[in-house]
Amino acid sequence: MVKMNPYFTASVASITYFVIFISLKYLSQNKEVDVKGALIGAAVFWVVIFIVHHFLNRQSEN
């Protein structure tokens, strides 16, 4: 497994989450975008991906 920087992985994942969330909200029928909710979701997603990345790296070292 190629080891990548957990900050990079979490950042790319949260940016992708943010873009997909905004796109899906904008394409919905009401066309009302919740930027604050998207930022909160992206931040939570960043933390989760960061923790999972660290956990998987520790498991692969053993």
PDB file of N, CA and C in Angstrom:
ATOM      1  N   MET A   1       0.848  -1.173   0.000  1.00  0.00           N
ATOM      2  CA  MET A   1       0.000   0.000   0.000  1.00  0.00           C
ATOM      3  C   MET A   1       0.898   1.241   0.000  1.00  0.00           C
ATOM      4  N   VAL A   2       0.594   2.168  -0.859  1.00  0.00           N
ATOM      5  CA  VAL A   2       1.348   3.411  -0.917  1.00  0.00           C
ATOM      6  C   VAL A   2       0.881   4.302   0.219  1.00  0.00           C
ATOM      7  N   LYS A   3       1.819   4.732   1.044  1.00  0.00           N
ATOM      8  CA  LYS A   3       1.459   5.573   2.187  1.00  0.00           C
ATOM      9  C   LYS A   3       1.454   7.028   1.746  1.00  0.00           C
ATOM     10  N   MET A   4       0.330   7.691   2.001  1.00  0.00           N
ATOM     11  CA  MET A   4       0.203   9.099   1.663  1.00  0.00           C
ATOM     12  C   MET A   4       0.055   9.894   2.950  1.00  0.00           C
ATOM     13  N   ASN A   5       0.282  11.161   2.838  1.00  0.00           N
ATOM     14  CA  ASN A   5       0.134  12.064   3.962  1.00  0.00           C
ATOM     15  C   ASN A   5      -1.340  12.104   4.375  1.00  0.00           C
ATOM     16  N   PRO A   6      -1.645  11.866   5.655  1.00  0.00           N
ATOM     17  CA  PRO A   6      -3.052  11.862   6.077  1.00  0.00           C
ATOM     18  C   PRO A   6      -3.716  13.231   5.931  1.00  0.00           C
ATOM     19  N   TYR A   7      -2.940  14.302   6.035  1.00  0.00           N
ATOM     20  CA  TYR A   7      -3.509  15.637   5.845  1.00  0.00           C
ATOM     21  C   TYR A   7      -3.967  15.828   4.401  1.00  0.00           C
ATOM     22  N   PHE A   8      -3.153  15.354   3.463  1.00  0.00           N
ATOM     23  CA  PHE A   8      -3.501  15.457   2.052  1.00  0.00           C
ATOM     24  C   PHE A   8      -4.738  14.623   1.729  1.00  0.00           C
ATOM     25  N   THR A   9      -4.758  13.400   2.214  1.00  0.00           N
ATOM     26  CA  THR A   9      -5.888  12.508   1.951  1.00  0.00           C
ATOM     27  C   THR A   9      -7.185  13.076   2.518  1.00  0.00           C
ATOM     28  N   ALA A  10      -7.138  13.536   3.754  1.00  0.00           N
ATOM     29  CA  ALA A  10      -8.335  14.091   4.385  1.00  0.00           C
ATOM     30  C   ALA A  10      -8.772  15.379   3.702  1.00  0.00           C
ATOM     31  N   SER A  11      -7.834  16.200   3.283  1.00  0.00           N
ATOM     32  CA  SER A  11      -8.185  17.457   2.616  1.00  0.00           C
ATOM     33  C   SER A  11      -8.835  17.214   1.262  1.00  0.00           C
ATOM     34  N   VAL A  12      -8.282  16.311   0.487  1.00  0.00           N
ATOM     35  CA  VAL A  12      -8.869  16.004  -0.820  1.00  0.00           C
ATOM     36  C   VAL A  12     -10.258  15.395  -0.647  1.00  0.00           C
ATOM     37  N   ALA A  13     -10.415  14.521   0.326  1.00  0.00           N
ATOM     38  CA  ALA A  13     -11.717  13.902   0.562  1.00  0.00           C
ATOM     39  C   ALA A  13     -12.753  14.935   1.003  1.00  0.00           C
ATOM     40  N   SER A  14     -12.370  15.861   1.866  1.00  0.00           N
ATOM     41  CA  SER A  14     -13.339  16.852   2.336  1.00  0.00           C
ATOM     42  C   SER A  14     -13.677  17.872   1.262  1.00  0.00           C
ATOM     43  N   ILE A  15     -12.719  18.233   0.414  1.00  0.00           N
ATOM     44  CA  ILE A  15     -13.023  19.131  -0.709  1.00  0.00           C
ATOM     45  C   ILE A  15     -13.961  18.448  -1.690  1.00  0.00           C
ATOM     46  N   THR A  16     -13.722  17.179  -1.954  1.00  0.00           N
ATOM     47  CA  THR A  16     -14.616  16.427  -2.835  1.00  0.00           C
ATOM     48  C   THR A  16     -16.012  16.341  -2.239  1.00  0.00           C
ATOM     49  N   TYR A  17     -16.098  16.090  -0.940  1.00  0.00           N
ATOM     50  CA  TYR A  17     -17.391  16.063  -0.247  1.00  0.00           C
ATOM     51  C   TYR A  17     -18.109  17.400  -0.405  1.00  0.00           C
ATOM     52  N   PHE A  18     -17.387  18.502  -0.187  1.00  0.00           N
ATOM     53  CA  PHE A  18     -17.965  19.841  -0.268  1.00  0.00           C
ATOM     54  C   PHE A  18     -18.514  20.113  -1.675  1.00  0.00           C
ATOM     55  N   VAL A  19     -17.741  19.797  -2.696  1.00  0.00           N
ATOM     56  CA  VAL A  19     -18.165  20.045  -4.078  1.00  0.00           C
ATOM     57  C   VAL A  19     -19.380  19.203  -4.436  1.00  0.00           C
ATOM     58  N   ILE A  20     -19.380  17.941  -4.057  1.00  0.00           N
ATOM     59  CA  ILE A  20     -20.520  17.072  -4.358  1.00  0.00           C
ATOM     60  C   ILE A  20     -21.756  17.522  -3.596  1.00  0.00           C
ATOM     61  N   PHE A  21     -21.599  17.901  -2.336  1.00  0.00           N
ATOM     62  CA  PHE A  21     -22.733  18.362  -1.535  1.00  0.00           C
ATOM     63  C   PHE A  21     -23.361  19.607  -2.146  1.00  0.00           C
ATOM     64  N   ILE A  22     -22.535  20.597  -2.490  1.00  0.00           N
ATOM     65  CA  ILE A  22     -23.045  21.834  -3.093  1.00  0.00           C
ATOM     66  C   ILE A  22     -23.696  21.542  -4.439  1.00  0.00           C
ATOM     67  N   SER A  23     -23.087  20.690  -5.229  1.00  0.00           N
ATOM     68  CA  SER A  23     -23.648  20.350  -6.540  1.00  0.00           C
ATOM     69  C   SER A  23     -25.016  19.688  -6.409  1.00  0.00           C
ATOM     70  N   LEU A  24     -25.121  18.729  -5.504  1.00  0.00           N
ATOM     71  CA  LEU A  24     -26.396  18.036  -5.334  1.00  0.00           C
ATOM     72  C   LEU A  24     -27.467  18.957  -4.769  1.00  0.00           C
ATOM     73  N   LYS A  25     -27.091  19.829  -3.842  1.00  0.00           N
ATOM     74  CA  LYS A  25     -28.065  20.778  -3.293  1.00  0.00           C
ATOM     75  C   LYS A  25     -28.525  21.761  -4.362  1.00  0.00           C
ATOM     76  N   TYR A  26     -27.589  22.228  -5.205  1.00  0.00           N
ATOM     77  CA  TYR A  26     -27.944  23.192  -6.232  1.00  0.00           C
ATOM     78  C   TYR A  26     -28.809  22.561  -7.317  1.00  0.00           C
ATOM     79  N   LEU A  27     -28.554  21.310  -7.622  1.00  0.00           N
ATOM     80  CA  LEU A  27     -29.320  20.632  -8.665  1.00  0.00           C
ATOM     81  C   LEU A  27     -30.683  20.152  -8.183  1.00  0.00           C
ATOM     82  N   SER A  28     -30.937  20.236  -6.882  1.00  0.00           N
ATOM     83  CA  SER A  28     -32.247  19.830  -6.379  1.00  0.00           C
ATOM     84  C   SER A  28     -33.303  20.846  -6.797  1.00  0.00           C
ATOM     85  N   GLN A  29     -34.522  20.571  -6.465  1.00  0.00           N
ATOM     86  CA  GLN A  29     -35.622  21.397  -6.954  1.00  0.00           C
ATOM     87  C   GLN A  29     -35.660  22.788  -6.337  1.00  0.00           C
ATOM     88  N   ASN A  30     -35.271  22.937  -5.075  1.00  0.00           N
ATOM     89  CA  ASN A  30     -35.412  24.237  -4.439  1.00  0.00           C
ATOM     90  C   ASN A  30     -34.259  25.193  -4.739  1.00  0.00           C
ATOM     91  N   LYS A  31     -33.147  24.715  -5.271  1.00  0.00           N
ATOM     92  CA  LYS A  31     -31.988  25.525  -5.650  1.00  0.00           C
ATOM     93  C   LYS A  31     -31.473  26.398  -4.510  1.00  0.00           C
ATOM     94  N   GLU A  32     -31.682  25.977  -3.276  1.00  0.00           N
ATOM     95  CA  GLU A  32     -31.203  26.710  -2.117  1.00  0.00           C
ATOM     96  C   GLU A  32     -29.966  25.995  -1.584  1.00  0.00           C
ATOM     97  N   VAL A  33     -28.841  26.699  -1.543  1.00  0.00           N
ATOM     98  CA  VAL A  33     -27.575  26.099  -1.152  1.00  0.00           C
ATOM     99  C   VAL A  33     -27.277  26.443   0.309  1.00  0.00           C
ATOM    100  N   ASP A  34     -26.957  25.418   1.089  1.00  0.00           N
ATOM    101  CA  ASP A  34     -26.619  25.587   2.504  1.00  0.00           C
ATOM    102  C   ASP A  34     -25.104  25.492   2.655  1.00  0.00           C
ATOM    103  N   VAL A  35     -24.420  26.624   2.491  1.00  0.00           N
ATOM    104  CA  VAL A  35     -22.961  26.633   2.524  1.00  0.00           C
ATOM    105  C   VAL A  35     -22.448  26.328   3.929  1.00  0.00           C
ATOM    106  N   LYS A  36     -23.096  26.866   4.951  1.00  0.00           N
ATOM    107  CA  LYS A  36     -22.655  26.629   6.323  1.00  0.00           C
ATOM    108  C   LYS A  36     -22.739  25.136   6.665  1.00  0.00           C
ATOM    109  N   GLY A  37     -23.833  24.503   6.298  1.00  0.00           N
ATOM    110  CA  GLY A  37     -23.984  23.068   6.524  1.00  0.00           C
ATOM    111  C   GLY A  37     -22.961  22.259   5.755  1.00  0.00           C
ATOM    112  N   ALA A  38     -22.655  22.699   4.535  1.00  0.00           N
ATOM    113  CA  ALA A  38     -21.650  21.998   3.730  1.00  0.00           C
ATOM    114  C   ALA A  38     -20.265  22.122   4.350  1.00  0.00           C
ATOM    115  N   LEU A  39     -19.942  23.292   4.881  1.00  0.00           N
ATOM    116  CA  LEU A  39     -18.636  23.473   5.527  1.00  0.00           C
ATOM    117  C   LEU A  39     -18.515  22.656   6.807  1.00  0.00           C
ATOM    118  N   ILE A  40     -19.579  22.609   7.579  1.00  0.00           N
ATOM    119  CA  ILE A  40     -19.569  21.797   8.802  1.00  0.00           C
ATOM    120  C   ILE A  40     -19.421  20.315   8.443  1.00  0.00           C
ATOM    121  N   GLY A  41     -20.169  19.878   7.447  1.00  0.00           N
ATOM    122  CA  GLY A  41     -20.072  18.489   7.003  1.00  0.00           C
ATOM    123  C   GLY A  41     -18.689  18.150   6.483  1.00  0.00           C
ATOM    124  N   ALA A  42     -18.080  19.077   5.732  1.00  0.00           N
ATOM    125  CA  ALA A  42     -16.734  18.844   5.205  1.00  0.00           C
ATOM    126  C   ALA A  42     -15.715  18.770   6.338  1.00  0.00           C
ATOM    127  N   ALA A  43     -15.896  19.602   7.364  1.00  0.00           N
ATOM    128  CA  ALA A  43     -14.972  19.568   8.507  1.00  0.00           C
ATOM    129  C   ALA A  43     -15.086  18.248   9.267  1.00  0.00           C
ATOM    130  N   VAL A  44     -16.296  17.802   9.500  1.00  0.00           N
ATOM    131  CA  VAL A  44     -16.503  16.518  10.183  1.00  0.00           C
ATOM    132  C   VAL A  44     -15.952  15.375   9.330  1.00  0.00           C
ATOM    133  N   PHE A  45     -16.190  15.448   8.036  1.00  0.00           N
ATOM    134  CA  PHE A  45     -15.689  14.427   7.118  1.00  0.00           C
ATOM    135  C   PHE A  45     -14.159  14.408   7.136  1.00  0.00           C
ATOM    136  N   TRP A  46     -13.522  15.582   7.211  1.00  0.00           N
ATOM    137  CA  TRP A  46     -12.064  15.669   7.268  1.00  0.00           C
ATOM    138  C   TRP A  46     -11.538  14.945   8.501  1.00  0.00           C
ATOM    139  N   VAL A  47     -12.163  15.190   9.637  1.00  0.00           N
ATOM    140  CA  VAL A  47     -11.725  14.556  10.889  1.00  0.00           C
ATOM    141  C   VAL A  47     -11.876  13.039  10.802  1.00  0.00           C
ATOM    142  N   VAL A  48     -13.000  12.585  10.286  1.00  0.00           N
ATOM    143  CA  VAL A  48     -13.243  11.137  10.187  1.00  0.00           C
ATOM    144  C   VAL A  48     -12.226  10.486   9.257  1.00  0.00           C
ATOM    145  N   ILE A  49     -11.993  11.067   8.097  1.00  0.00           N
ATOM    146  CA  ILE A  49     -11.035  10.494   7.153  1.00  0.00           C
ATOM    147  C   ILE A  49      -9.624  10.507   7.741  1.00  0.00           C
ATOM    148  N   PHE A  50      -9.264  11.574   8.447  1.00  0.00           N
ATOM    149  CA  PHE A  50      -7.947  11.669   9.068  1.00  0.00           C
ATOM    150  C   PHE A  50      -7.745  10.553  10.093  1.00  0.00           C
ATOM    151  N   ILE A  51      -8.743  10.330  10.927  1.00  0.00           N
ATOM    152  CA  ILE A  51      -8.651   9.284  11.955  1.00  0.00           C
ATOM    153  C   ILE A  51      -8.596   7.904  11.314  1.00  0.00           C
ATOM    154  N   VAL A  52      -9.433   7.660  10.325  1.00  0.00           N
ATOM    155  CA  VAL A  52      -9.435   6.363   9.641  1.00  0.00           C
ATOM    156  C   VAL A  52      -8.096   6.133   8.942  1.00  0.00           C
ATOM    157  N   HIS A  53      -7.547   7.159   8.325  1.00  0.00           N
ATOM    158  CA  HIS A  53      -6.260   7.038   7.641  1.00  0.00           C
ATOM    159  C   HIS A  53      -5.162   6.653   8.625  1.00  0.00           C
ATOM    160  N   HIS A  54      -5.136   7.297   9.788  1.00  0.00           N
ATOM    161  CA  HIS A  54      -4.147   6.944  10.812  1.00  0.00           C
ATOM    162  C   HIS A  54      -4.347   5.507  11.296  1.00  0.00           C
ATOM    163  N   PHE A  55      -5.586   5.117  11.502  1.00  0.00           N
ATOM    164  CA  PHE A  55      -5.877   3.759  11.961  1.00  0.00           C
ATOM    165  C   PHE A  55      -5.411   2.729  10.933  1.00  0.00           C
ATOM    166  N   LEU A  56      -5.702   2.958   9.675  1.00  0.00           N
ATOM    167  CA  LEU A  56      -5.295   2.014   8.633  1.00  0.00           C
ATOM    168  C   LEU A  56      -3.781   1.959   8.471  1.00  0.00           C
ATOM    169  N   ASN A  57      -3.114   3.087   8.620  1.00  0.00           N
ATOM    170  CA  ASN A  57      -1.640   3.080   8.546  1.00  0.00           C
ATOM    171  C   ASN A  57      -1.030   2.283   9.691  1.00  0.00           C
ATOM    172  N   ARG A  58      -1.594   2.407  10.870  1.00  0.00           N
ATOM    173  CA  ARG A  58      -1.075   1.644  12.010  1.00  0.00           C
ATOM    174  C   ARG A  58      -1.313   0.157  11.829  1.00  0.00           C
ATOM    175  N   GLN A  59      -2.457  -0.213  11.273  1.00  0.00           N
ATOM    176  CA  GLN A  59      -2.772  -1.618  11.048  1.00  0.00           C
ATOM    177  C   GLN A  59      -1.843  -2.223   9.993  1.00  0.00           C
ATOM    178  N   SER A  60      -1.502  -1.435   8.962  1.00  0.00           N
ATOM    179  CA  SER A  60      -0.659  -1.985   7.895  1.00  0.00           C
ATOM    180  C   SER A  60       0.795  -2.104   8.337  1.00  0.00           C
ATOM    181  N   GLU A  61       1.211  -1.353   9.362  1.00  0.00           N
ATOM    182  CA  GLU A  61       2.584  -1.459   9.867  1.00  0.00           C
ATOM    183  C   GLU A  61       2.801  -2.725  10.675  1.00  0.00           C
ATOM    184  N   ASN A  62       1.749  -3.232  11.277  1.00  0.00           N
ATOM    185  CA  ASN A  62       1.872  -4.436  12.131  1.00  0.00           C
ATOM    186  C   ASN A  62       1.853  -5.684  11.352  1.00  0.00           C
TER     187      ASN A  62
END
